[in-house]
Short mmCIF file of C-alpha atoms in Angstrom, two decimals:
data_model
loop_
_atom_site.label_atom_id
_atom_site.label_comp_id
_atom_site.label_asym_id
_atom_site.label_seq_id
_atom_site.Cartn_x
_atom_site.Cartn_y
_atom_site.Cartn_z
CA MET A 13 106.03 94.29 93.71
CA ALA A 14 102.27 93.88 94.52
CA ILE A 15 99.22 94.76 92.02
CA CYS A 16 95.98 95.06 93.95
CA LEU A 17 92.81 94.83 91.66
CA LYS A 18 89.20 95.71 92.70
CA ILE A 19 86.66 93.07 90.40
CA GLU A 20 83.24 93.71 90.10
CA GLY A 21 81.39 90.46 88.31
CA ASP A 22 84.25 89.24 86.03
CA ARG A 23 85.63 92.96 84.79
CA ILE A 24 88.66 94.75 86.63
CA GLN A 25 87.48 98.22 87.38
CA GLU A 26 91.03 99.06 89.60
CA ALA A 27 94.07 98.35 89.13
CA THR A 28 97.00 99.91 91.64
CA PHE A 29 100.77 98.67 92.14
CA LEU A 30 103.47 99.19 94.78
CA SER A 31 106.89 98.73 93.70
CA ASP A 32 110.22 99.78 95.43
CA ILE A 33 112.77 98.05 92.87
CA CYS A 34 113.43 100.35 90.11
CA ILE A 35 112.14 102.57 87.58
CA GLY A 36 111.66 99.98 84.66
CA SER A 37 109.54 97.76 86.93
CA ILE A 38 107.52 100.82 88.15
CA SER A 39 107.04 101.86 84.46
CA ALA A 40 105.87 98.46 83.63
CA ALA A 41 103.78 97.71 86.51
CA SER A 42 102.20 101.22 86.11
CA MET A 43 101.39 100.61 82.11
CA LEU A 44 99.83 97.15 83.03
CA THR A 45 97.47 98.61 85.51
CA GLU A 46 96.36 101.09 83.13
CA LYS A 47 95.89 98.73 80.26
CA VAL A 48 94.03 96.19 82.59
CA LYS A 49 91.29 98.26 83.73
CA TYR A 50 87.86 97.43 82.78
CA LEU A 51 89.07 94.17 80.74
CA THR A 52 87.42 91.10 81.93
CA ILE A 53 89.80 88.77 83.94
CA ALA A 54 90.48 86.61 80.53
CA GLN A 55 91.12 89.32 78.49
CA ALA A 56 93.71 90.44 81.23
CA THR A 57 95.56 87.15 81.40
CA ARG A 58 96.21 87.49 77.59
CA ILE A 59 98.39 90.89 77.87
CA SER A 60 101.94 89.83 77.09
CA ALA A 61 105.30 91.05 78.40
CA GLU A 62 105.98 92.22 74.72
CA GLU A 63 102.69 94.60 74.72
CA ILE A 64 103.72 96.28 77.98
CA ILE A 65 107.19 96.92 76.20
CA GLU A 66 105.57 98.06 73.44
CA LYS A 67 103.10 100.61 74.68
CA LEU A 68 105.63 102.17 76.98
CA GLY A 69 107.56 102.61 73.52
CA GLY A 70 110.46 100.34 74.71
CA LEU A 71 112.51 99.92 77.36
CA PRO A 72 116.31 99.73 77.85
CA GLN A 73 117.61 96.32 77.88
CA GLN A 74 118.62 96.24 81.42
CA TYR A 75 114.86 96.74 82.24
CA MET A 76 113.23 94.38 79.42
CA HIS A 77 112.51 91.73 82.62
CA CYS A 78 110.64 93.98 84.26
CA ALA A 79 107.67 93.79 81.95
CA ASP A 80 107.94 89.90 82.84
CA LEU A 81 107.92 90.67 86.47
CA ALA A 82 104.65 93.14 86.05
CA LYS A 83 103.27 90.38 84.32
CA ASP A 84 103.85 87.71 86.50
CA THR A 85 103.01 89.71 89.53
CA LEU A 86 99.30 90.35 87.60
CA MET A 87 98.94 86.89 87.01
CA LYS A 88 99.93 86.15 90.62
CA ALA A 89 97.15 88.51 92.09
CA ILE A 90 94.49 86.92 89.68
CA ASN A 91 95.37 83.27 90.98
CA ASN A 92 95.61 84.39 94.25
CA TYR A 93 91.60 85.78 93.63
CA HIS A 94 90.94 82.52 92.06
CA GLN A 95 92.38 80.09 94.96
CA THR A 96 91.04 82.32 98.12
CA GLY A 97 87.37 82.90 96.48
CA PHE A 98 88.38 86.14 97.77
CA LYS A 99 85.23 88.44 96.39
CA GLU A 100 85.45 91.15 98.95
CA ALA A 101 86.96 92.21 102.22
CA PRO A 102 85.84 95.37 103.28
CA TRP A 103 88.44 96.36 105.51
CA LYS A 104 90.95 96.76 102.15
CA LYS A 105 91.03 99.67 100.37
CA MET A 106 92.67 100.76 97.56
CA TYR A 107 94.31 104.32 98.26
CA ARG A 108 94.66 106.80 95.83
CA ARG A 109 96.18 110.23 95.81
CA THR A 110 94.23 113.06 95.46
#
């Protein structure tokens, strides 16, 4: 799983994900990327796996770990943003289907 963030100032403007793991991880990542849009980075870090599951209306037991995976991937994306001081790369774009 990978999560890409477009951050302006301290606010997440866009969030996208890429996952080919399973339907549970796709569901959790999709919900998480929708939930973090327009939040500050600090607010996004406080989202829990339980919140993701709740917003999805629950997950089957065998997919519960997928919410943790999505949350952990978001935290890695945020940590990467902070550690690298990476603010902008004009050659990288988040592509969306139209």
